[in-house]
Amino acid sequence: MNIAQAFQETVVRGDHQGMIDLLKKYEQSSKLSVNERGWVYWNVSDGYALLREPELLYANHRAFFEWGKENLSPEQLHWIVSDSTQALSLSLGNYFDHWIDWYQYASDHAPKLDTNRGARFESHRALGGSLWVLERYSEMDSVLENLNQLIQEDDSWSNILFARITYNKQRLVYLYHAGDFAGVEALVNETMDWIDEINDGALRISRKDEVVGSWEDINVSRNSQRDINIALNNLACILTDIERYEESVNLFIQIQERGHHMNAYGFSKWIYSIWKTRGTEAVKDALAVNASYEIADLVKHTPKLLEIKG
C-alpha cells in the first residue's frame, strides 16, 4: 500500500491522530519532494484542526509558513492559507491573527498567474469565510476586493461559476452586517437572475478527486454539477441568515430538483425559511416529505426553530 492509499484510509475512518502519525512517520522515513513535504505540512495542520488542538496546529502551521517562504515557489504561497477549518481552529487558541499575517504575506509575494488562480481563490475564500464565522464582518472588505479582482482576471476560467457564487455569498454577508440593505436587495436580485440561467448540461456531473491537501487538490477548479450544487446550498443557507427567506426557500427547492441531498444544517435553514414565509403547517408538510430529520435534530443547527409552535 502506498502512502496516498494509507493516508486515504485514515481519512475515511476519521482517524485524525492516526493520519498525523502516519504522515510524520512518512516524513522521517523518506526523502520528500517540495510538493510532498507541503502536502504533509498541510494535512498535519488539518489533523490538528479537526482535533481542535490550536497550540499544536499553530506550531505546525508556523513551521509550514517558515518552510514555505524558503522552499515553495512564490506562486504556491497561497497553499499555506487555503483552508478555513485550519484558520478557525487557530482562533480557538487566539492564533487567528497569525493566519491573517500569513495570508497577507502570500498576497504580497505570490504572482497572479493562471496556474495558481485556484489556490489564490481558495485562500481568499478561506479568510473571507473565517472572518464571517468569527463575526469580524468589517474586516471582510479587503478580502472581498481581492476575490473580486481574481474573478475579473478571466471570464473563461473554468472555476468562474463557483467563484462568483462564493463571492456573492460572502459579499451578501458583508453588506447585510454593514446595514446596506439596498445593496443586499440589488445583489440578491442579480444573483438569483443568473442562477436561473445556469446550464447544467455544460457541467460535468463530478470531477476527479485529487489527494486531499495536495497542491493539485487546492489548485483545482470546482466546476462539476456536484460542486455547484454545494455552492448553491451554501448560498441558500446564507439567504436564510440574512433574512431573505423567500429566495432561500426557492433556491433550496431548485437544488433539490437538481438532485442535491441536503445535510442537517442546510435542511434546518430551509425549514426555518419555510416557517418564516409559509407557516407551521408548511413546516409539517416539509418534515413529512423529508423524514430523515426531526425538529429536535435540527435545532442544534438553527436554534430559532425552537420558536415553532404546534
PDB file of C-alpha atoms in Angstrom:
ATOM      1  CA  MET A   1       0.000   0.000   0.000  1.00  0.00           C
ATOM      2  CA  ASN A   2       1.451   3.387  -0.969  1.00  0.00           C
ATOM      3  CA  ILE A   3       1.314   6.474   1.222  1.00  0.00           C
ATOM      4  CA  ALA A   4      -1.649   8.005  -0.625  1.00  0.00           C
ATOM      5  CA  GLN A   5      -3.732   4.863  -0.089  1.00  0.00           C
ATOM      6  CA  ALA A   6      -2.744   4.565   3.570  1.00  0.00           C
ATOM      7  CA  PHE A   7      -3.496   8.247   4.066  1.00  0.00           C
ATOM      8  CA  GLN A   8      -6.899   7.898   2.416  1.00  0.00           C
ATOM      9  CA  GLU A   9      -7.788   5.028   4.733  1.00  0.00           C
ATOM     10  CA  THR A  10      -7.198   7.229   7.786  1.00  0.00           C
ATOM     11  CA  VAL A  11      -9.335   9.962   6.207  1.00  0.00           C
ATOM     12  CA  VAL A  12     -12.204   7.557   5.549  1.00  0.00           C
ATOM     13  CA  ARG A  13     -12.007   6.247   9.129  1.00  0.00           C
ATOM     14  CA  GLY A  14     -11.917   9.766  10.537  1.00  0.00           C
ATOM     15  CA  ASP A  15      -8.724   8.805  12.361  1.00  0.00           C
ATOM     16  CA  HIS A  16      -7.159  12.250  12.605  1.00  0.00           C
ATOM     17  CA  GLN A  17      -4.412  11.287  15.048  1.00  0.00           C
ATOM     18  CA  GLY A  18      -3.633   8.185  13.020  1.00  0.00           C
ATOM     19  CA  MET A  19      -3.302  10.354   9.933  1.00  0.00           C
ATOM     20  CA  ILE A  20      -0.916  12.717  11.711  1.00  0.00           C
ATOM     21  CA  ASP A  21       1.197   9.822  12.975  1.00  0.00           C
ATOM     22  CA  LEU A  22       1.282   8.236   9.518  1.00  0.00           C
ATOM     23  CA  LEU A  23       2.438  11.438   7.840  1.00  0.00           C
ATOM     24  CA  LYS A  24       5.078  12.206  10.445  1.00  0.00           C
ATOM     25  CA  LYS A  25       6.496   8.710  10.046  1.00  0.00           C
ATOM     26  CA  TYR A  26       6.434   9.116   6.262  1.00  0.00           C
ATOM     27  CA  GLU A  27       8.221  12.452   6.556  1.00  0.00           C
ATOM     28  CA  GLN A  28      11.000  10.935   8.659  1.00  0.00           C
ATOM     29  CA  SER A  29      11.475   7.796   6.590  1.00  0.00           C
ATOM     30  CA  SER A  30      11.531   9.244   3.084  1.00  0.00           C
ATOM     31  CA  LYS A  31      13.267  11.942   1.077  1.00  0.00           C
ATOM     32  CA  LEU A  32      10.365  14.137   0.068  1.00  0.00           C
ATOM     33  CA  SER A  33       9.932  16.500  -2.835  1.00  0.00           C
ATOM     34  CA  VAL A  34       8.802  20.050  -2.123  1.00  0.00           C
ATOM     35  CA  ASN A  35       5.206  19.243  -3.066  1.00  0.00           C
ATOM     36  CA  GLU A  36       5.213  16.091  -0.938  1.00  0.00           C
ATOM     37  CA  ARG A  37       6.518  17.971   2.094  1.00  0.00           C
ATOM     38  CA  GLY A  38       3.967  20.731   1.570  1.00  0.00           C
ATOM     39  CA  TRP A  39       1.258  18.066   1.439  1.00  0.00           C
ATOM     40  CA  VAL A  40       2.484  16.617   4.744  1.00  0.00           C
ATOM     41  CA  TYR A  41       2.571  20.025   6.436  1.00  0.00           C
ATOM     42  CA  TRP A  42      -0.918  20.894   5.174  1.00  0.00           C
ATOM     43  CA  ASN A  43      -2.504  17.652   6.332  1.00  0.00           C
ATOM     44  CA  VAL A  44      -0.790  17.560   9.719  1.00  0.00           C
ATOM     45  CA  SER A  45      -2.274  21.011  10.278  1.00  0.00           C
ATOM     46  CA  ASP A  46      -5.618  19.735   9.071  1.00  0.00           C
ATOM     47  CA  GLY A  47      -5.466  16.838  11.503  1.00  0.00           C
ATOM     48  CA  TYR A  48      -4.751  19.138  14.426  1.00  0.00           C
ATOM     49  CA  ALA A  49      -7.536  21.452  13.243  1.00  0.00           C
ATOM     50  CA  LEU A  50     -10.038  18.594  13.204  1.00  0.00           C
ATOM     51  CA  LEU A  51      -8.836  17.510  16.653  1.00  0.00           C
ATOM     52  CA  ARG A  52      -9.307  21.108  17.863  1.00  0.00           C
ATOM     53  CA  GLU A  53      -5.687  21.345  19.044  1.00  0.00           C
ATOM     54  CA  PRO A  54      -4.861  25.006  18.361  1.00  0.00           C
ATOM     55  CA  GLU A  55      -1.424  25.021  20.005  1.00  0.00           C
ATOM     56  CA  LEU A  56      -0.175  22.022  18.033  1.00  0.00           C
ATOM     57  CA  LEU A  57      -1.834  23.395  14.918  1.00  0.00           C
ATOM     58  CA  TYR A  58      -0.140  26.755  15.348  1.00  0.00           C
ATOM     59  CA  ALA A  59       3.287  25.191  15.872  1.00  0.00           C
ATOM     60  CA  ASN A  60       2.970  23.049  12.748  1.00  0.00           C
ATOM     61  CA  HIS A  61       1.479  25.769  10.593  1.00  0.00           C
ATOM     62  CA  ARG A  62       4.049  28.339  11.649  1.00  0.00           C
ATOM     63  CA  ALA A  63       6.706  25.814  10.597  1.00  0.00           C
ATOM     64  CA  PHE A  64       4.811  25.302   7.321  1.00  0.00           C
ATOM     65  CA  PHE A  65       4.855  29.043   6.695  1.00  0.00           C
ATOM     66  CA  GLU A  66       8.549  29.478   7.513  1.00  0.00           C
ATOM     67  CA  TRP A  67       9.479  26.447   5.418  1.00  0.00           C
ATOM     68  CA  GLY A  68       7.212  27.611   2.610  1.00  0.00           C
ATOM     69  CA  LYS A  69       8.835  31.037   2.414  1.00  0.00           C
ATOM     70  CA  GLU A  70      12.159  29.341   1.713  1.00  0.00           C
ATOM     71  CA  ASN A  71      11.103  26.339  -0.343  1.00  0.00           C
ATOM     72  CA  LEU A  72       7.804  26.862  -2.140  1.00  0.00           C
ATOM     73  CA  SER A  73       7.774  28.704  -5.417  1.00  0.00           C
ATOM     74  CA  PRO A  74       6.138  32.123  -4.929  1.00  0.00           C
ATOM     75  CA  GLU A  75       3.103  31.054  -6.944  1.00  0.00           C
ATOM     76  CA  GLN A  76       2.375  28.328  -4.351  1.00  0.00           C
ATOM     77  CA  LEU A  77       2.345  30.547  -1.248  1.00  0.00           C
ATOM     78  CA  HIS A  78      -1.454  30.675  -1.022  1.00  0.00           C
ATOM     79  CA  TRP A  79      -1.393  26.901  -0.448  1.00  0.00           C
ATOM     80  CA  ILE A  80      -0.396  27.677   3.150  1.00  0.00           C
ATOM     81  CA  VAL A  81      -3.582  29.656   3.846  1.00  0.00           C
ATOM     82  CA  SER A  82      -6.145  27.742   1.810  1.00  0.00           C
ATOM     83  CA  ASP A  83      -8.400  26.129   4.421  1.00  0.00           C
ATOM     84  CA  SER A  84     -10.981  27.767   6.683  1.00  0.00           C
ATOM     85  CA  THR A  85     -11.152  24.855   9.142  1.00  0.00           C
ATOM     86  CA  GLN A  86      -7.481  25.364   9.901  1.00  0.00           C
ATOM     87  CA  ALA A  87      -7.942  29.124  10.196  1.00  0.00           C
ATOM     88  CA  LEU A  88     -10.937  28.829  12.510  1.00  0.00           C
ATOM     89  CA  SER A  89      -9.276  26.212  14.688  1.00  0.00           C
ATOM     90  CA  LEU A  90      -6.388  28.623  15.232  1.00  0.00           C
ATOM     91  CA  SER A  91      -8.921  31.092  16.623  1.00  0.00           C
ATOM     92  CA  LEU A  92      -9.636  28.654  19.466  1.00  0.00           C
ATOM     93  CA  GLY A  93      -6.173  29.426  20.794  1.00  0.00           C
ATOM     94  CA  ASN A  94      -6.138  33.112  19.902  1.00  0.00           C
ATOM     95  CA  TYR A  95      -3.795  32.489  16.961  1.00  0.00           C
ATOM     96  CA  PHE A  96      -6.093  33.639  14.180  1.00  0.00           C
ATOM     97  CA  ASP A  97      -4.309  36.933  13.553  1.00  0.00           C
ATOM     98  CA  HIS A  98      -1.206  34.953  12.604  1.00  0.00           C
ATOM     99  CA  TRP A  99      -3.265  33.433   9.790  1.00  0.00           C
ATOM    100  CA  ILE A 100      -4.076  36.939   8.579  1.00  0.00           C
ATOM    101  CA  ASP A 101      -0.356  37.762   8.604  1.00  0.00           C
ATOM    102  CA  TRP A 102       0.446  34.620   6.592  1.00  0.00           C
ATOM    103  CA  TYR A 103      -2.351  35.433   4.161  1.00  0.00           C
ATOM    104  CA  GLN A 104      -1.025  38.952   3.698  1.00  0.00           C
ATOM    105  CA  TYR A 105       2.459  37.614   3.027  1.00  0.00           C
ATOM    106  CA  ALA A 106       1.085  35.281   0.372  1.00  0.00           C
ATOM    107  CA  SER A 107      -0.949  38.087  -1.183  1.00  0.00           C
ATOM    108  CA  ASP A 108       2.098  40.372  -1.269  1.00  0.00           C
ATOM    109  CA  HIS A 109       4.527  37.818  -2.710  1.00  0.00           C
ATOM    110  CA  ALA A 110       2.555  35.387  -4.887  1.00  0.00           C
ATOM    111  CA  PRO A 111       2.284  36.336  -8.566  1.00  0.00           C
ATOM    112  CA  LYS A 112      -1.194  36.401 -10.073  1.00  0.00           C
ATOM    113  CA  LEU A 113      -0.962  33.630 -12.643  1.00  0.00           C
ATOM    114  CA  ASP A 114      -3.427  31.382 -14.424  1.00  0.00           C
ATOM    115  CA  THR A 115      -1.543  28.440 -12.925  1.00  0.00           C
ATOM    116  CA  ASN A 116      -2.238  29.413  -9.305  1.00  0.00           C
ATOM    117  CA  ARG A 117      -5.647  31.058  -9.627  1.00  0.00           C
ATOM    118  CA  GLY A 118      -7.407  28.121  -7.974  1.00  0.00           C
ATOM    119  CA  ALA A 119      -5.160  28.269  -4.910  1.00  0.00           C
ATOM    120  CA  ARG A 120      -5.476  32.042  -4.687  1.00  0.00           C
ATOM    121  CA  PHE A 121      -9.242  31.672  -4.815  1.00  0.00           C
ATOM    122  CA  GLU A 122      -9.209  29.090  -2.011  1.00  0.00           C
ATOM    123  CA  SER A 123      -7.033  31.392   0.084  1.00  0.00           C
ATOM    124  CA  HIS A 124      -9.364  34.385  -0.315  1.00  0.00           C
ATOM    125  CA  ARG A 125     -12.404  32.175   0.223  1.00  0.00           C
ATOM    126  CA  ALA A 126     -10.942  30.680   3.411  1.00  0.00           C
ATOM    127  CA  LEU A 127     -10.150  34.019   5.029  1.00  0.00           C
ATOM    128  CA  GLY A 128     -13.410  35.673   3.979  1.00  0.00           C
ATOM    129  CA  GLY A 129     -15.426  32.746   5.289  1.00  0.00           C
ATOM    130  CA  SER A 130     -13.468  32.663   8.542  1.00  0.00           C
ATOM    131  CA  LEU A 131     -13.967  36.379   9.192  1.00  0.00           C
ATOM    132  CA  TRP A 132     -17.686  35.853   8.625  1.00  0.00           C
ATOM    133  CA  VAL A 133     -17.892  32.945  11.091  1.00  0.00           C
ATOM    134  CA  LEU A 134     -15.911  34.937  13.657  1.00  0.00           C
ATOM    135  CA  GLU A 135     -18.282  37.888  13.106  1.00  0.00           C
ATOM    136  CA  ARG A 136     -15.411  40.156  12.101  1.00  0.00           C
ATOM    137  CA  TYR A 137     -17.512  41.482   9.255  1.00  0.00           C
ATOM    138  CA  SER A 138     -15.839  44.871   8.901  1.00  0.00           C
ATOM    139  CA  GLU A 139     -12.552  43.130   8.027  1.00  0.00           C
ATOM    140  CA  MET A 140     -14.065  41.261   5.079  1.00  0.00           C
ATOM    141  CA  ASP A 141     -13.927  44.209   2.683  1.00  0.00           C
ATOM    142  CA  SER A 142     -10.302  43.914   1.562  1.00  0.00           C
ATOM    143  CA  VAL A 143     -10.543  40.138   1.168  1.00  0.00           C
ATOM    144  CA  LEU A 144     -13.699  40.530  -0.901  1.00  0.00           C
ATOM    145  CA  GLU A 145     -11.900  43.028  -3.107  1.00  0.00           C
ATOM    146  CA  ASN A 146      -9.103  40.504  -3.659  1.00  0.00           C
ATOM    147  CA  LEU A 147     -11.702  37.886  -4.551  1.00  0.00           C
ATOM    148  CA  ASN A 148     -13.496  40.254  -6.907  1.00  0.00           C
ATOM    149  CA  GLN A 149     -10.265  41.172  -8.681  1.00  0.00           C
ATOM    150  CA  LEU A 150      -9.460  37.486  -9.122  1.00  0.00           C
ATOM    151  CA  ILE A 151     -12.863  36.850 -10.700  1.00  0.00           C
ATOM    152  CA  GLN A 152     -12.255  39.710 -13.136  1.00  0.00           C
ATOM    153  CA  GLU A 153      -8.985  38.189 -14.376  1.00  0.00           C
ATOM    154  CA  ASP A 154     -10.520  35.762 -16.870  1.00  0.00           C
ATOM    155  CA  ASP A 155     -14.195  35.302 -17.733  1.00  0.00           C
ATOM    156  CA  SER A 156     -13.373  31.949 -19.321  1.00  0.00           C
ATOM    157  CA  TRP A 157     -11.774  30.491 -16.166  1.00  0.00           C
ATOM    158  CA  SER A 158     -13.201  27.023 -15.591  1.00  0.00           C
ATOM    159  CA  ASN A 159     -13.935  27.828 -11.936  1.00  0.00           C
ATOM    160  CA  ILE A 160     -15.716  31.109 -12.642  1.00  0.00           C
ATOM    161  CA  LEU A 161     -19.246  29.980 -11.737  1.00  0.00           C
ATOM    162  CA  PHE A 162     -18.264  28.515  -8.364  1.00  0.00           C
ATOM    163  CA  ALA A 163     -16.142  31.590  -7.645  1.00  0.00           C
ATOM    164  CA  ARG A 164     -18.956  34.015  -8.455  1.00  0.00           C
ATOM    165  CA  ILE A 165     -21.410  32.167  -6.226  1.00  0.00           C
ATOM    166  CA  THR A 166     -18.837  32.203  -3.419  1.00  0.00           C
ATOM    167  CA  TYR A 167     -18.060  35.891  -3.855  1.00  0.00           C
ATOM    168  CA  ASN A 168     -21.720  36.907  -3.940  1.00  0.00           C
ATOM    169  CA  LYS A 169     -22.450  34.787  -0.864  1.00  0.00           C
ATOM    170  CA  GLN A 170     -19.681  36.409   1.166  1.00  0.00           C
ATOM    171  CA  ARG A 171     -20.490  39.886  -0.124  1.00  0.00           C
ATOM    172  CA  LEU A 172     -24.138  39.460   0.884  1.00  0.00           C
ATOM    173  CA  VAL A 173     -22.996  38.702   4.437  1.00  0.00           C
ATOM    174  CA  TYR A 174     -20.768  41.772   4.423  1.00  0.00           C
ATOM    175  CA  LEU A 175     -23.483  44.088   3.066  1.00  0.00           C
ATOM    176  CA  TYR A 176     -26.120  42.760   5.457  1.00  0.00           C
ATOM    177  CA  HIS A 177     -23.991  43.315   8.534  1.00  0.00           C
ATOM    178  CA  ALA A 178     -22.928  46.734   7.254  1.00  0.00           C
ATOM    179  CA  GLY A 179     -26.613  47.666   7.136  1.00  0.00           C
ATOM    180  CA  ASP A 180     -26.545  48.185   3.363  1.00  0.00           C
ATOM    181  CA  PHE A 181     -29.940  46.645   2.685  1.00  0.00           C
ATOM    182  CA  ALA A 182     -30.288  48.326  -0.707  1.00  0.00           C
ATOM    183  CA  GLY A 183     -27.018  46.665  -1.675  1.00  0.00           C
ATOM    184  CA  VAL A 184     -28.324  43.335  -0.404  1.00  0.00           C
ATOM    185  CA  GLU A 185     -31.510  43.728  -2.434  1.00  0.00           C
ATOM    186  CA  ALA A 186     -29.625  44.520  -5.629  1.00  0.00           C
ATOM    187  CA  LEU A 187     -27.118  41.703  -5.217  1.00  0.00           C
ATOM    188  CA  VAL A 188     -29.775  39.120  -4.320  1.00  0.00           C
ATOM    189  CA  ASN A 189     -31.780  40.021  -7.428  1.00  0.00           C
ATOM    190  CA  GLU A 190     -28.709  39.913  -9.659  1.00  0.00           C
ATOM    191  CA  THR A 191     -27.595  36.585  -8.202  1.00  0.00           C
ATOM    192  CA  MET A 192     -30.957  34.871  -8.489  1.00  0.00           C
ATOM    193  CA  ASP A 193     -31.277  36.014 -12.109  1.00  0.00           C
ATOM    194  CA  TRP A 194     -28.058  34.395 -13.264  1.00  0.00           C
ATOM    195  CA  ILE A 195     -28.590  31.273 -11.155  1.00  0.00           C
ATOM    196  CA  ASP A 196     -31.729  30.698 -13.222  1.00  0.00           C
ATOM    197  CA  GLU A 197     -29.530  30.719 -16.324  1.00  0.00           C
ATOM    198  CA  ILE A 198     -27.061  28.041 -15.159  1.00  0.00           C
ATOM    199  CA  ASN A 199     -26.723  25.375 -17.836  1.00  0.00           C
ATOM    200  CA  ASP A 200     -26.296  22.037 -16.074  1.00  0.00           C
ATOM    201  CA  GLY A 201     -25.595  20.378 -19.390  1.00  0.00           C
ATOM    202  CA  ALA A 202     -22.348  22.317 -19.661  1.00  0.00           C
ATOM    203  CA  LEU A 203     -21.123  20.959 -16.313  1.00  0.00           C
ATOM    204  CA  ARG A 204     -19.587  17.592 -15.588  1.00  0.00           C
ATOM    205  CA  ILE A 205     -21.546  15.512 -13.079  1.00  0.00           C
ATOM    206  CA  SER A 206     -18.475  15.141 -10.886  1.00  0.00           C
ATOM    207  CA  ARG A 207     -14.752  15.774 -11.086  1.00  0.00           C
ATOM    208  CA  LYS A 208     -11.692  13.711 -10.377  1.00  0.00           C
ATOM    209  CA  ASP A 209     -10.783  13.795  -6.702  1.00  0.00           C
ATOM    210  CA  GLU A 210      -7.173  14.733  -6.037  1.00  0.00           C
ATOM    211  CA  VAL A 211      -5.312  13.657  -2.895  1.00  0.00           C
ATOM    212  CA  VAL A 212      -6.668  15.825  -0.072  1.00  0.00           C
ATOM    213  CA  GLY A 213      -4.463  18.789   0.718  1.00  0.00           C
ATOM    214  CA  SER A 214      -2.120  18.338  -2.233  1.00  0.00           C
ATOM    215  CA  TRP A 215      -1.225  21.298  -4.434  1.00  0.00           C
ATOM    216  CA  GLU A 216      -3.364  19.754  -7.171  1.00  0.00           C
ATOM    217  CA  ASP A 217      -6.316  19.468  -4.782  1.00  0.00           C
ATOM    218  CA  ILE A 218      -6.062  23.072  -3.594  1.00  0.00           C
ATOM    219  CA  ASN A 219      -5.486  24.479  -7.086  1.00  0.00           C
ATOM    220  CA  VAL A 220      -8.408  22.587  -8.641  1.00  0.00           C
ATOM    221  CA  SER A 221     -11.413  24.010 -10.482  1.00  0.00           C
ATOM    222  CA  ARG A 222     -14.712  23.228  -8.778  1.00  0.00           C
ATOM    223  CA  ASN A 223     -16.776  23.137 -11.935  1.00  0.00           C
ATOM    224  CA  SER A 224     -18.869  19.982 -11.625  1.00  0.00           C
ATOM    225  CA  GLN A 225     -22.608  19.769 -11.011  1.00  0.00           C
ATOM    226  CA  ARG A 226     -21.883  18.463  -7.512  1.00  0.00           C
ATOM    227  CA  ASP A 227     -19.601  21.416  -6.711  1.00  0.00           C
ATOM    228  CA  ILE A 228     -22.126  23.946  -7.979  1.00  0.00           C
ATOM    229  CA  ASN A 229     -24.953  22.327  -6.023  1.00  0.00           C
ATOM    230  CA  ILE A 230     -22.872  22.572  -2.841  1.00  0.00           C
ATOM    231  CA  ALA A 231     -22.125  26.231  -3.566  1.00  0.00           C
ATOM    232  CA  LEU A 232     -25.815  26.947  -4.165  1.00  0.00           C
ATOM    233  CA  ASN A 233     -26.739  25.093  -0.978  1.00  0.00           C
ATOM    234  CA  ASN A 234     -24.317  27.278   0.969  1.00  0.00           C
ATOM    235  CA  LEU A 235     -25.751  30.381  -0.668  1.00  0.00           C
ATOM    236  CA  ALA A 236     -29.282  29.301   0.273  1.00  0.00           C
ATOM    237  CA  CYS A 237     -28.153  28.929   3.895  1.00  0.00           C
ATOM    238  CA  ILE A 238     -26.770  32.464   3.814  1.00  0.00           C
ATOM    239  CA  LEU A 239     -30.029  33.769   2.368  1.00  0.00           C
ATOM    240  CA  THR A 240     -31.769  32.390   5.455  1.00  0.00           C
ATOM    241  CA  ASP A 241     -29.218  34.042   7.736  1.00  0.00           C
ATOM    242  CA  ILE A 242     -29.673  37.450   6.098  1.00  0.00           C
ATOM    243  CA  GLU A 243     -33.465  37.175   6.276  1.00  0.00           C
ATOM    244  CA  ARG A 244     -34.081  36.654   2.564  1.00  0.00           C
ATOM    245  CA  TYR A 245     -36.417  33.800   3.345  1.00  0.00           C
ATOM    246  CA  GLU A 246     -38.424  33.642   0.120  1.00  0.00           C
ATOM    247  CA  GLU A 247     -35.312  33.469  -2.046  1.00  0.00           C
ATOM    248  CA  SER A 248     -33.846  30.889   0.330  1.00  0.00           C
ATOM    249  CA  VAL A 249     -36.891  28.614   0.061  1.00  0.00           C
ATOM    250  CA  ASN A 250     -36.908  28.863  -3.718  1.00  0.00           C
ATOM    251  CA  LEU A 251     -33.186  28.177  -4.041  1.00  0.00           C
ATOM    252  CA  PHE A 252     -33.372  25.161  -1.731  1.00  0.00           C
ATOM    253  CA  ILE A 253     -36.192  23.813  -3.904  1.00  0.00           C
ATOM    254  CA  GLN A 254     -34.079  24.357  -7.015  1.00  0.00           C
ATOM    255  CA  ILE A 255     -31.089  22.478  -5.675  1.00  0.00           C
ATOM    256  CA  GLN A 256     -33.263  19.579  -4.549  1.00  0.00           C
ATOM    257  CA  GLU A 257     -34.690  19.428  -8.060  1.00  0.00           C
ATOM    258  CA  ARG A 258     -31.092  19.334  -9.294  1.00  0.00           C
ATOM    259  CA  GLY A 259     -30.591  16.159  -7.238  1.00  0.00           C
ATOM    260  CA  HIS A 260     -28.774  17.625  -4.243  1.00  0.00           C
ATOM    261  CA  HIS A 261     -29.356  15.971  -0.863  1.00  0.00           C
ATOM    262  CA  MET A 262     -29.267  18.484   1.972  1.00  0.00           C
ATOM    263  CA  ASN A 263     -27.437  17.721   5.185  1.00  0.00           C
ATOM    264  CA  ALA A 264     -28.999  18.537   8.555  1.00  0.00           C
ATOM    265  CA  TYR A 265     -27.520  22.047   8.610  1.00  0.00           C
ATOM    266  CA  GLY A 266     -28.929  23.004   5.221  1.00  0.00           C
ATOM    267  CA  PHE A 267     -32.235  21.317   5.939  1.00  0.00           C
ATOM    268  CA  SER A 268     -32.585  23.288   9.176  1.00  0.00           C
ATOM    269  CA  LYS A 269     -32.117  26.553   7.266  1.00  0.00           C
ATOM    270  CA  TRP A 270     -34.684  25.509   4.678  1.00  0.00           C
ATOM    271  CA  ILE A 271     -37.226  24.581   7.347  1.00  0.00           C
ATOM    272  CA  TYR A 272     -36.712  27.897   9.115  1.00  0.00           C
ATOM    273  CA  SER A 273     -37.226  29.830   5.881  1.00  0.00           C
ATOM    274  CA  ILE A 274     -40.356  27.801   5.144  1.00  0.00           C
ATOM    275  CA  TRP A 275     -41.703  28.663   8.578  1.00  0.00           C
ATOM    276  CA  LYS A 276     -40.968  32.374   8.121  1.00  0.00           C
ATOM    277  CA  THR A 277     -42.686  32.504   4.729  1.00  0.00           C
ATOM    278  CA  ARG A 278     -45.340  29.784   4.785  1.00  0.00           C
ATOM    279  CA  GLY A 279     -46.082  28.970   8.417  1.00  0.00           C
ATOM    280  CA  THR A 280     -46.222  25.952  10.695  1.00  0.00           C
ATOM    281  CA  GLU A 281     -48.382  23.725   8.514  1.00  0.00           C
ATOM    282  CA  ALA A 282     -45.932  24.047   5.629  1.00  0.00           C
ATOM    283  CA  VAL A 283     -43.129  23.053   8.001  1.00  0.00           C
ATOM    284  CA  LYS A 284     -45.065  19.932   8.978  1.00  0.00           C
ATOM    285  CA  ASP A 285     -45.559  19.078   5.310  1.00  0.00           C
ATOM    286  CA  ALA A 286     -41.847  19.511   4.554  1.00  0.00           C
ATOM    287  CA  LEU A 287     -40.873  17.352   7.518  1.00  0.00           C
ATOM    288  CA  ALA A 288     -43.341  14.669   6.463  1.00  0.00           C
ATOM    289  CA  VAL A 289     -41.881  14.503   2.958  1.00  0.00           C
ATOM    290  CA  ASN A 290     -38.298  14.524   4.263  1.00  0.00           C
ATOM    291  CA  ALA A 291     -38.479  12.002   7.086  1.00  0.00           C
ATOM    292  CA  SER A 292     -34.706  11.888   7.640  1.00  0.00           C
ATOM    293  CA  TYR A 293     -34.816  14.704  10.184  1.00  0.00           C
ATOM    294  CA  GLU A 294     -36.987  15.722  13.118  1.00  0.00           C
ATOM    295  CA  ILE A 295     -37.196  19.241  14.534  1.00  0.00           C
ATOM    296  CA  ALA A 296     -35.213  18.065  17.552  1.00  0.00           C
ATOM    297  CA  ASP A 297     -32.349  17.083  15.220  1.00  0.00           C
ATOM    298  CA  LEU A 298     -32.361  20.462  13.514  1.00  0.00           C
ATOM    299  CA  VAL A 299     -32.493  22.819  16.480  1.00  0.00           C
ATOM    300  CA  LYS A 300     -28.787  22.416  17.234  1.00  0.00           C
ATOM    301  CA  HIS A 301     -28.035  23.883  13.795  1.00  0.00           C
ATOM    302  CA  THR A 302     -30.731  26.571  13.834  1.00  0.00           C
ATOM    303  CA  PRO A 303     -31.809  27.253  17.439  1.00  0.00           C
ATOM    304  CA  LYS A 304     -34.520  29.661  16.280  1.00  0.00           C
ATOM    305  CA  LEU A 305     -36.519  26.601  15.226  1.00  0.00           C
ATOM    306  CA  LEU A 306     -37.474  26.343  18.898  1.00  0.00           C
ATOM    307  CA  GLU A 307     -39.831  29.237  18.198  1.00  0.00           C
ATOM    308  CA  ILE A 308     -42.045  26.981  16.082  1.00  0.00           C
ATOM    309  CA  LYS A 309     -45.176  26.010  17.962  1.00  0.00           C
ATOM    310  CA  GLY A 310     -47.545  23.176  17.224  1.00  0.00           C
TER     311      GLY A 310
END
